[in-house]
Amino acid sequence: MMIVFAIILAALVLFATEAVPVDVTAIGIMIALLVVEPVSTMLVEWGVLESAVYVLRAPGSEVTAVERGLSGFASVATITVLAMFILSAGVRRTGVIQILGRKVGAFTGEDETRQLGATVGIVSPISGFINNTAAVAILLPMVTDIAHEGNTSPSKLLIPLSYASMFGGTLTLIGTSTNILASEIAADVASDVADPSPAVVALQDGFSMFEFTALGVVVTVVGFVYFLVVGRYLLPSRIEPEDDLAAEFRLSEYLTEVVVREDSPLVGQTVRDALAETEFDVDLVQLIRDDEVFLEPLGPKTIQAGDLFTVRTDRETLVELLDVEGMAVVPEFEITEDELERADPAAENLVEIVVAPGSHVVGESISSVNFRQRYDATVLALRRGGELIRKRMDDIVLRVGDTLLVQGTADSIQRLDDNRDFIVAQEIERHDYREEKIPVAIGVILAVVGLAAVDLLPIVVSALAGAVAMVLTGCLKPGEVYDAVQWDVIVLLAGVIPLGTAMQHTGAALYLADLLVATEAYLPAIAVLGLFYILTAALTNVVSNNASVVLMIPVAFDTAAKLGASPYAFVLAVTFAASTAFMTPVGYQTNLFVYGPGGYKFTDYTLVGTPLQLIFAVVTTLGIAALWGI
C-alpha cells in the first residue's frame, strides 16, 4: 500500500507542476506499477525482501500484472473517448457551429448581457453531445469575434465559455471524457464487490446515456444564473476592447516601416542572409516593393534599394539598425491592422493563435521550432495571461495557453487553423467546410446517442460505428481521422486507469475511506457527501480531472460501504466534482484554452470560480440526495 501511495504522491506532484507532459507522467505511473512485482520478486530471490509485493493483482491470480497494467489501452473508456474525438471533428468539418456563431453574433450586437447569455446558452448544450474541450476549441473564435464586434472585453466572455462547457458536459455520458471514465471505473469496482447490494449491482453496467441528465440540467441552469447575476461583476476586463489587433497588442512601439537606402550594405543580399548575419533583435514582417506587398516566405527575396520593410524591434535597437544597416524610417507611418493586411485585404493575415494542450511546440521556443520557416508566418507578439511580450521572443519557452499574434498569408493562416498544435482565436474565411454534410453529421451524432440511450448498443460500439460513418459519408476524410484524436488524452487515460486497480488491490482506497468515515462522528451522511465533492474538486483543480476520477471512485465505494450509504451517490459526487474545476487555470484543459486570449491572471479563476465551486458543491449534494437519495 505504501508503494502505491508513493506513486500517487509522485504523480500528483508531476501533474500539478507539469515538469513533464501529463501523458508522459501517466505512462510513468503505468511503468512504475508494472515493475513493482518483478523487481520485488527479484529482491526476494536475493534475500532482501521476505515476500513479493503485488499491486495490480492478488498472488496466484490467473490474470497477470502485465495484463492489468496495460488494460487502460483496451479500456472501454479509452476507446469511447477516442471515437468521440472523431465524431466531434466530423461535426467541426461541416462548419455548422461556425454558421451558428455568425447568427448569434448578429443577435447579440453590443449588448453584454446578450453576449454573455448567448455564450453560456450555446456552449452548454453543445458540450453535452460533443467533447467539451472540442466545443471550446470550435467556439473560441466565435466568442472572440462577438467580443470584438460588440466592443466588449474578451475577458468578460472567455471564462464563462470555459466554465459553461464544463457544466454542459454533465448533461450526458458523452459530454466529457471524465464521465466516460467514471462510468467504466465505477463498473469495474462494482463488479469486484463480493456481496453487492442493489445499489452496487446498478453500477455494474456503468452509467446510461442520460442517467444523470436531470442533475446536469440543474447545475447548468444554476451556472447560467450565476454568470448573469453574480459572475459578470467578478469577471475582469483584462483586455480593453479594440477593433484593431495591432492596437490591442500595442504594436505601435515595436513596429515601424523603414526604407532601404542605396548605400545600404544589405542591397544584393537575400532576406535570409541579412537576418542570419544581424545581431539585432529584429524581424522583417512584410516587404513592400512597387506597391506590391509580400509576406512570408521572405527569405529568398533579394533586397533592393528603395524596398520598404515593416520591421518588429524596439526603439533602441531601431536607432542602431538605421546606423549600421543603411536604412531610414518612413515618416508618418501608422501601424494598424489594415496596414498589416495590405497583402490581401479580402483575407485574414493577422490573427491570434493559442498554443493547444498536447501541442508539439509546448516546451519549445519560437526559434527552436523554426516557426517562421515551418509555418511561413511571423510572430509579432506573445501574450501569456496578462503579460504582453513584444521583444526578444525567439527564445521564450512556449506553454499551453500562450497566445501568439501572427502575420501570414491566407494559406499560412488556414494551415495553422488545420494544425492541432494551435487554435486560431478568430473566425477566418474558409472554403473547405463541407456544409452539404451538415444533416449527415448531425444525423450520425443523433444515431450514436439514440442507439446508446435505448441500450440497443453499448456506447463504445455506437461511438465507433459513428466514427466510421463520419468517414464513409464524407464528413471526414480518412487522413483526418488520426489528426482528430487528442492522443495525449488517450495516453493519459490508458496510463492512469491501472492506478485505480492498484488502489483497490492494495487497500489504499480502503485506508482513505477510513479517514473520511471518521468525520461521521460529527457530520451527517449528506455532509460527508458534500465533503467528498469538495475534496474531489480541490484535487481536480490541481491535477488532471481524469486522474481525480481514478483516485477517488474506489474511495467512494469503500466510504459508502462503511457509512451504509449508497455508493451511487458518492460516485456521482466524484463524477460531477471532477467535471467542474473552476478555481485554477490548470484545473481543466478548457481553462487553459482561454487563459491567453482572455489576458487572465491566475487569481481571476480563483475569484470567479471559488463562489461557483461552492455553490455547485451545495447544489450537487442536495440534487443527488433529492433525486437518488444517499
XYZ file of C-alpha atoms in Angstrom:
630
model
C 0.000 0.000 0.000
C 2.832 2.423 0.852
C 4.344 1.855 -2.584
C 1.034 2.835 -4.213
C 0.801 5.959 -2.051
C 4.381 6.866 -3.027
C 3.476 6.507 -6.721
C 0.323 8.584 -6.186
C 2.290 11.333 -4.416
C 4.897 11.459 -7.174
C 2.131 11.526 -9.802
C 0.280 14.361 -8.047
C 3.450 16.451 -7.894
C 4.183 15.850 -11.581
C 0.574 16.520 -12.617
C 0.481 19.750 -10.599
C 3.854 21.094 -11.727
C 3.763 19.673 -15.274
C 7.517 19.175 -15.060
C 6.895 16.651 -17.832
C 3.790 16.395 -20.044
C 0.801 14.769 -18.330
C 0.698 11.880 -20.799
C 4.343 11.096 -20.042
C 3.515 11.164 -16.318
C 0.650 8.733 -16.970
C 2.942 6.317 -18.793
C 5.405 6.662 -15.921
C 2.644 5.649 -13.473
C 1.854 2.585 -15.540
C 5.512 1.552 -15.785
C 6.058 2.085 -12.047
C 3.106 -0.183 -11.243
C 4.270 -2.813 -13.728
C 7.802 -3.094 -12.344
C 6.836 -3.431 -8.664
C 6.041 -7.156 -8.836
C 9.035 -8.372 -10.900
C 11.506 -6.165 -9.007
C 10.184 -7.269 -5.610
C 10.300 -10.917 -6.741
C 13.929 -10.454 -7.703
C 14.666 -8.869 -4.312
C 13.074 -11.883 -2.584
C 15.414 -14.165 -4.514
C 18.342 -12.044 -3.341
C 17.150 -12.235 0.280
C 16.415 -8.512 0.537
C 12.623 -8.927 0.959
C 10.646 -11.660 2.671
C 7.828 -11.727 0.103
C 6.983 -10.247 -3.260
C 4.827 -7.115 -3.485
C 1.629 -7.318 -5.545
C -0.092 -4.070 -6.512
C -2.095 -4.948 -9.643
C -3.371 -8.432 -8.748
C -3.727 -10.921 -5.923
C -0.986 -13.571 -5.508
C -1.781 -16.648 -7.590
C -4.271 -14.794 -9.799
C -4.632 -16.100 -13.338
C -4.585 -12.534 -14.622
C -1.018 -11.293 -14.960
C 0.252 -7.920 -13.743
C 1.134 -7.013 -17.330
C -2.450 -7.605 -18.465
C -3.776 -5.422 -15.642
C -1.143 -2.748 -16.176
C -1.862 -2.432 -19.893
C -5.626 -2.729 -19.510
C -6.051 1.026 -19.954
C -5.239 0.743 -23.660
C -8.085 -1.757 -24.127
C -10.408 0.144 -21.808
C -13.954 0.903 -22.937
C -13.456 4.476 -21.691
C -10.277 4.992 -23.714
C -11.805 3.654 -26.927
C -15.039 5.607 -26.409
C -13.196 8.892 -25.849
C -11.106 8.228 -28.962
C -14.282 7.720 -31.000
C -15.834 10.884 -29.556
C -12.878 12.963 -30.754
C -13.505 11.669 -34.273
C -17.238 12.399 -34.043
C -16.520 15.940 -32.821
C -14.111 16.501 -35.726
C -16.761 15.331 -38.187
C -19.178 17.947 -36.875
C -16.471 20.637 -36.933
C -15.562 19.953 -40.563
C -19.110 20.730 -41.689
C -18.899 24.284 -40.287
C -22.321 24.015 -38.630
C -21.151 25.538 -35.352
C -19.393 28.377 -37.172
C -22.631 29.133 -39.044
C -24.463 29.162 -35.728
C -21.838 31.557 -34.372
C -22.414 34.072 -37.151
C -26.142 34.083 -36.451
C -25.503 34.536 -32.737
C -23.134 37.449 -33.408
C -25.840 39.203 -35.390
C -28.274 38.712 -32.481
C -26.054 39.851 -29.606
C -24.779 43.140 -31.041
C -23.146 45.339 -28.387
C -25.360 44.134 -25.520
C -23.011 42.461 -22.999
C -25.888 40.640 -21.290
C -26.927 39.088 -24.582
C -23.327 38.220 -25.388
C -22.852 36.508 -22.028
C -26.195 34.719 -22.213
C -25.533 33.528 -25.753
C -22.039 32.292 -24.877
C -23.228 30.225 -21.914
C -26.503 29.238 -23.558
C -24.846 27.852 -26.704
C -21.760 26.090 -25.389
C -23.603 24.274 -22.576
C -25.979 22.142 -24.693
C -23.342 21.620 -27.400
C -20.922 20.304 -24.770
C -23.467 17.699 -23.796
C -23.144 15.985 -27.171
C -19.608 16.638 -28.377
C -16.491 16.559 -26.236
C -16.435 19.778 -24.218
C -12.780 20.544 -24.972
C -13.595 20.259 -28.674
C -16.621 22.512 -28.156
C -14.472 25.270 -26.638
C -11.848 24.948 -29.372
C -14.580 25.340 -32.003
C -16.428 28.178 -30.270
C -13.421 30.210 -29.083
C -13.104 32.114 -32.400
C -16.837 32.829 -32.424
C -16.851 34.240 -28.886
C -13.701 36.309 -29.503
C -15.300 37.804 -32.610
C -18.526 38.530 -30.732
C -16.498 40.423 -28.127
C -14.532 42.452 -30.703
C -17.555 43.257 -32.837
C -19.662 44.111 -29.784
C -16.992 46.362 -28.223
C -16.723 44.077 -25.178
C -13.560 42.887 -23.470
C -12.921 39.220 -24.406
C -12.093 38.691 -20.721
C -15.799 39.121 -19.957
C -16.805 36.162 -22.123
C -13.995 33.614 -22.244
C -14.058 32.297 -18.654
C -17.849 31.839 -18.998
C -17.178 29.928 -22.243
C -14.824 27.546 -20.442
C -16.962 27.073 -17.334
C -20.163 26.629 -19.327
C -18.544 23.862 -21.366
C -17.762 22.073 -18.107
C -21.202 22.168 -16.576
C -22.696 21.492 -20.009
C -20.517 18.374 -20.107
C -22.504 16.987 -17.162
C -25.666 16.756 -19.260
C -24.870 13.373 -20.837
C -22.471 10.466 -20.533
C -20.523 11.582 -23.622
C -20.233 15.253 -22.639
C -16.726 14.779 -21.286
C -14.086 12.084 -21.070
C -14.402 12.337 -17.275
C -17.965 10.977 -17.365
C -16.996 8.099 -19.634
C -14.016 7.185 -17.462
C -16.061 7.456 -14.256
C -18.656 5.111 -15.742
C -16.085 2.436 -16.522
C -14.149 2.737 -13.261
C -17.412 2.504 -11.308
C -18.478 -0.562 -13.298
C -15.108 -2.256 -12.722
C -15.122 -1.596 -8.973
C -18.771 -2.645 -8.635
C -18.067 -5.901 -10.464
C -15.326 -6.772 -7.941
C -17.561 -6.333 -4.873
C -18.004 -9.763 -3.255
C -21.516 -9.339 -1.861
C -23.037 -6.490 -3.877
C -26.047 -4.519 -2.682
C -28.732 -3.476 -5.211
C -27.064 -0.052 -5.489
C -23.737 -1.681 -6.336
C -25.378 -4.008 -8.864
C -26.924 -0.943 -10.527
C -23.419 0.394 -11.154
C -22.023 -2.803 -12.673
C -23.083 -1.697 -16.148
C -21.844 1.864 -15.665
C -23.942 4.934 -16.469
C -26.502 5.095 -19.235
C -26.550 7.989 -21.723
C -28.993 10.263 -19.864
C -28.689 8.763 -16.381
C -27.629 11.971 -14.643
C -29.094 14.465 -17.129
C -31.625 15.762 -14.592
C -28.843 16.811 -12.237
C -26.829 18.134 -15.171
C -29.733 20.391 -16.145
C -29.956 21.700 -12.578
C -26.257 22.626 -12.345
C -26.301 24.099 -15.872
C -29.233 26.366 -15.013
C -27.582 27.363 -11.729
C -24.343 28.134 -13.583
C -26.228 30.200 -16.173
C -27.957 32.241 -13.466
C -24.681 32.678 -11.557
C -22.977 34.349 -14.506
C -25.900 36.631 -15.286
C -26.454 37.682 -11.658
C -23.079 37.446 -9.866
C -20.258 36.232 -12.090
C -20.455 39.065 -14.611
C -19.439 41.544 -11.910
C -16.477 39.398 -10.817
C -15.129 38.953 -14.338
C -12.232 41.333 -15.091
C -11.648 43.441 -18.213
C -8.028 42.457 -18.730
C -8.077 43.262 -22.448
C -9.556 46.568 -23.487
C -11.998 46.116 -26.378
C -10.313 47.130 -29.636
C -11.415 46.749 -33.232
C -7.774 46.655 -34.258
C -5.453 43.792 -33.218
C -2.387 45.989 -33.716
C -3.780 48.433 -31.161
C -4.852 45.637 -28.795
C -1.309 44.264 -28.710
C 0.115 47.824 -28.604
C 2.404 47.233 -31.569
C 2.995 50.906 -32.355
C 6.042 50.897 -30.043
C 7.570 47.865 -31.733
C 6.608 48.025 -35.412
C 7.766 50.638 -37.849
C 8.420 50.987 -41.573
C 11.901 51.538 -42.949
C 13.240 52.103 -46.449
C 16.498 50.575 -47.722
C 18.907 53.340 -48.792
C 21.006 52.999 -51.958
C 24.209 52.844 -49.881
C 22.884 50.088 -47.594
C 25.202 47.056 -47.214
C 22.071 44.895 -47.361
C 21.432 45.631 -51.046
C 22.001 42.447 -53.042
C 21.678 40.134 -50.046
C 18.753 37.817 -49.534
C 16.484 38.468 -46.559
C 17.530 35.106 -45.085
C 21.232 36.010 -45.192
C 20.600 39.500 -43.833
C 18.687 38.137 -40.844
C 21.249 35.403 -40.222
C 24.113 37.880 -40.076
C 22.497 40.566 -37.945
C 22.969 40.595 -34.175
C 19.889 42.726 -33.610
C 16.564 41.535 -32.158
C 14.603 42.297 -35.324
C 12.076 40.597 -37.586
C 11.216 41.669 -41.134
C 7.449 41.392 -41.144
C 6.490 42.385 -44.665
C 8.100 43.780 -47.801
C 6.550 46.470 -49.996
C 8.091 46.851 -53.447
C 6.460 48.904 -56.214
C 3.152 48.919 -54.319
C 3.168 45.100 -54.139
C 3.130 43.586 -50.643
C 4.988 40.355 -49.832
C 4.644 38.253 -46.675
C 6.427 35.050 -45.677
C 8.342 33.367 -47.142
C 10.546 36.446 -47.412
C 13.815 34.539 -47.005
C 14.592 34.047 -50.736
C 13.861 37.699 -51.646
C 16.877 39.744 -52.748
C 16.943 43.138 -51.047
C 16.875 46.143 -53.387
C 17.366 49.852 -52.823
C 14.004 51.505 -52.167
C 12.444 48.403 -50.606
C 10.057 49.193 -47.779
C 10.170 46.800 -44.833
C 7.826 46.659 -41.869
C 10.133 45.667 -39.013
C 9.481 44.455 -35.476
C 12.006 45.796 -32.982
C 12.229 48.219 -30.051
C 13.186 51.874 -30.385
C 16.745 51.482 -29.065
C 17.521 48.654 -31.482
C 15.926 50.603 -34.346
C 18.360 53.510 -33.880
C 21.339 51.127 -34.085
C 19.813 49.313 -37.052
C 19.408 52.537 -39.021
C 23.040 53.487 -38.473
C 24.594 50.098 -39.218
C 22.350 48.650 -41.926
C 21.742 51.747 -44.046
C 18.019 52.227 -43.578
C 15.786 55.237 -42.981
C 12.475 55.496 -41.119
C 9.420 56.200 -43.266
C 7.772 59.303 -41.781
C 4.115 59.389 -40.699
C 3.806 55.612 -40.784
C 0.911 54.313 -38.665
C 0.700 50.661 -37.550
C -2.840 49.359 -37.969
C -4.407 46.005 -38.679
C -5.334 47.245 -42.168
C -1.698 48.170 -42.841
C -0.578 44.680 -41.799
C -3.199 43.109 -44.055
C -2.370 45.078 -47.197
C -1.056 41.907 -48.858
C -4.599 40.555 -49.149
C -7.300 42.928 -47.845
C -10.012 40.346 -48.547
C -8.447 37.733 -46.209
C -7.247 37.466 -42.613
C -3.474 37.997 -42.491
C -3.224 38.959 -38.822
C -4.642 36.561 -36.219
C -4.190 35.346 -32.667
C -3.310 31.680 -32.245
C -3.400 29.783 -28.955
C -0.954 27.011 -28.068
C -3.202 23.995 -27.505
C -2.816 21.254 -24.863
C -0.758 18.408 -26.287
C 0.874 20.738 -28.803
C 4.270 19.703 -30.110
C 5.551 23.247 -29.528
C 4.996 23.130 -25.748
C 8.415 23.235 -24.108
C 9.976 24.562 -27.318
C 10.708 28.137 -28.334
C 9.792 30.093 -31.466
C 13.339 29.698 -32.728
C 13.737 26.005 -31.825
C 10.609 25.036 -33.772
C 11.737 27.217 -36.703
C 8.334 28.919 -36.602
C 8.906 31.375 -39.426
C 10.190 28.747 -41.865
C 7.865 25.931 -40.795
C 4.620 27.900 -40.893
C 5.520 30.755 -43.296
C 4.313 33.214 -40.672
C 5.835 35.805 -38.354
C 5.159 36.119 -34.610
C 4.663 39.806 -33.763
C 3.786 39.487 -30.068
C 3.144 36.930 -27.348
C 0.538 37.166 -24.592
C 0.879 34.929 -21.535
C -2.072 35.580 -19.279
C -1.898 39.294 -18.509
C 1.728 39.641 -19.660
C 2.374 41.100 -23.127
C 5.761 40.335 -24.702
C 6.839 42.075 -27.917
C 10.633 41.800 -27.935
C 13.212 39.032 -27.555
C 10.515 36.404 -28.010
C 12.514 33.881 -30.007
C 13.956 32.039 -27.011
C 10.917 32.128 -24.711
C 9.774 28.580 -23.895
C 6.152 28.183 -25.012
C 3.430 26.945 -22.663
C -0.133 25.735 -23.128
C -2.452 28.743 -23.374
C 0.166 31.151 -24.734
C -1.367 33.421 -27.371
C 0.745 34.453 -30.358
C -0.148 37.366 -32.629
C 0.820 36.023 -36.041
C 1.013 37.552 -39.501
C 0.984 35.359 -42.587
C -0.685 34.758 -45.918
C -4.244 33.439 -46.054
C -2.884 29.973 -46.914
C -0.491 30.063 -43.959
C -3.278 31.077 -41.576
C -5.502 28.275 -42.852
C -2.693 25.756 -42.344
C -2.329 26.984 -38.768
C -6.088 26.598 -38.323
C -5.820 22.992 -39.538
C -2.893 22.295 -37.220
C -3.830 20.577 -33.940
C -0.958 22.379 -32.200
C -2.841 25.688 -32.333
C -6.311 27.189 -32.028
C -6.899 30.247 -34.220
C -8.777 32.674 -31.994
C -10.690 34.482 -34.758
C -13.059 33.190 -37.360
C -11.264 33.017 -40.692
C -12.863 32.719 -44.091
C -12.625 29.078 -45.089
C -13.776 27.406 -48.263
C -13.259 23.804 -47.216
C -16.215 23.437 -44.857
C -18.462 20.590 -46.006
C -21.725 22.386 -45.398
C -23.650 19.924 -47.558
C -22.750 17.268 -44.959
C -24.337 19.133 -42.034
C -27.525 16.986 -41.954
C -25.423 13.828 -42.231
C -23.069 14.740 -39.369
C -25.942 15.758 -37.095
C -27.764 12.555 -38.031
C -24.716 10.465 -37.117
C -24.438 12.142 -33.706
C -28.155 11.626 -33.034
C -27.877 7.977 -34.067
C -24.911 7.408 -31.730
C -26.772 8.994 -28.828
C -30.057 7.274 -29.641
C -28.632 3.770 -30.019
C -26.771 4.079 -26.717
C -29.742 5.687 -24.950
C -32.145 2.827 -25.731
C -29.469 0.237 -24.856
C -29.543 -1.202 -28.341
C -25.757 -0.897 -28.494
C -23.128 -0.166 -25.838
C -21.840 3.396 -26.064
C -18.394 2.250 -27.192
C -19.901 0.301 -30.112
C -22.259 3.077 -31.222
C -19.466 5.671 -30.933
C -17.055 3.580 -33.019
C -19.782 2.934 -35.580
C -20.479 6.664 -35.695
C -16.786 7.417 -36.222
C -16.702 5.019 -39.175
C -19.913 6.558 -40.516
C -18.317 10.022 -40.454
C -15.649 8.729 -42.851
C -17.931 6.635 -45.065
C -20.336 9.551 -45.565
C -17.552 12.018 -46.400
C -17.900 14.213 -43.300
C -14.269 13.326 -42.586
C -11.521 12.226 -44.921
C -9.582 9.097 -43.872
C -6.388 11.077 -43.324
C -8.172 13.473 -40.970
C -9.200 10.743 -38.543
C -5.816 10.452 -36.848
C -5.418 14.230 -36.642
C -8.811 14.444 -34.919
C -7.714 12.462 -31.868
C -6.039 14.168 -28.910
C -3.516 11.410 -28.381
C -2.170 12.901 -25.161
C -5.631 12.469 -23.593
C -5.839 8.867 -24.828
C -2.401 8.041 -23.395
C -3.326 9.824 -20.153
C -6.443 7.679 -19.760
C -4.597 4.459 -20.570
C -1.824 5.306 -18.106
C -3.908 6.291 -15.066
C -6.570 3.571 -15.239
C -4.258 0.902 -13.693
C -3.730 3.229 -10.714
C -7.365 2.691 -9.671
C -6.833 -1.058 -9.879
C -3.767 -0.785 -7.661
C -5.674 1.267 -5.083
C -8.311 -1.441 -4.816
C -5.965 -4.415 -4.630
C -3.568 -2.897 -2.086
C -6.190 -1.475 0.276
C -5.121 2.118 -0.365
C -8.696 3.112 -1.225
C -9.971 1.447 1.955
C -7.422 3.340 4.051
C -8.502 6.692 2.631
C -12.149 5.719 3.147
C -11.442 5.057 6.837
C -10.076 8.587 7.187
C -13.178 10.096 5.571
C -15.592 7.928 7.531
C -14.036 9.239 10.742
C -15.844 12.520 10.033
C -19.194 10.735 10.521
C -18.802 11.222 14.274
C -19.596 14.919 13.894
C -21.056 15.189 10.369
C -24.294 13.726 8.930
C -24.036 11.490 5.846
C -25.138 14.276 3.482
C -22.347 16.500 4.799
C -19.817 13.695 4.225
C -21.131 13.500 0.666
C -20.593 17.247 0.283
C -17.101 16.893 1.753
C -16.401 14.199 -0.842
C -17.411 16.612 -3.605
C -15.177 19.365 -2.210
C -12.156 17.071 -1.836
C -12.519 15.780 -5.392
C -12.992 19.305 -6.752
C -9.920 20.542 -4.856
C -7.862 17.655 -6.241
C -9.138 18.264 -9.772
C -8.181 21.941 -9.616
C -4.563 20.912 -9.106
C -4.159 17.705 -11.120
C -5.857 16.049 -14.089
C -9.610 15.558 -13.854
C -9.222 12.015 -15.156
C -6.607 11.227 -12.501
C -9.027 12.519 -9.837
C -11.723 10.123 -11.006
C -9.355 7.159 -10.958
C -8.162 8.015 -7.442
C -11.494 8.903 -5.851
C -14.051 6.423 -7.206
C -12.542 3.383 -5.418
C -12.501 5.513 -2.243
C -16.143 6.457 -2.884
C -17.218 2.805 -2.888
C -15.369 1.997 0.343
C -16.607 5.161 2.077
C -20.215 4.428 1.144
C -19.887 0.822 2.327
C -18.542 1.892 5.726
C -21.263 4.529 6.112
C -24.009 2.170 4.974
C -24.791 4.759 2.286
C -25.444 4.455 -1.456
C -22.224 4.115 -3.479
C -24.173 5.543 -6.409
C -24.480 8.886 -4.605
C -20.760 9.068 -3.840
C -19.741 8.036 -7.361
C -21.970 10.768 -8.804
C -20.413 13.330 -6.452
C -16.944 12.358 -7.691
C -18.059 12.445 -11.335
C -19.604 15.907 -11.109
C -16.784 17.359 -8.998
C -14.125 16.079 -11.406
C -16.028 17.562 -14.351
C -16.218 21.060 -12.853
C -12.838 22.559 -11.949
C -13.292 26.308 -11.746
C -10.684 27.665 -9.329
C -7.432 27.463 -11.310
C -6.407 27.782 -14.965
C -4.718 24.360 -14.784
C -7.742 22.532 -13.386
C -9.234 21.752 -16.771
C -7.990 21.945 -20.368
C -10.658 24.445 -21.388
C -9.428 26.900 -18.725
C -6.020 26.881 -20.398
C -7.617 27.406 -23.826
C -8.915 30.823 -22.776
C -6.050 31.878 -20.466
C -4.045 33.746 -23.122
C -6.886 35.095 -25.313
C -8.566 36.486 -22.193
C -5.371 38.015 -20.824
C -6.251 36.495 -17.451
C -4.255 36.262 -14.246
C -4.217 33.086 -12.143
C -6.247 34.848 -9.452
C -9.086 35.651 -11.868
C -10.055 31.982 -11.907
C -9.972 31.874 -8.115
C -12.106 34.999 -7.764
C -14.758 33.936 -10.297
C -14.538 30.183 -9.767
C -14.472 29.745 -5.986
C -18.022 31.021 -5.334
C -19.289 28.912 -8.251
C -17.417 25.836 -6.957
C -19.002 26.241 -3.503
C -22.467 26.807 -4.986
C -22.079 23.674 -7.100
C -20.934 21.714 -4.035
C -24.218 22.559 -2.307
C -26.424 22.175 -5.393
C -24.859 18.874 -6.467
C -25.015 17.380 -2.973
C -28.637 18.388 -2.446
C -29.525 17.363 -6.002
C -28.090 13.863 -5.535
C -29.921 13.492 -2.217
C -33.218 14.676 -3.707
C -33.053 12.694 -6.969
C -31.447 9.425 -5.845
C -31.070 9.527 -2.070
C -27.931 8.748 -0.091
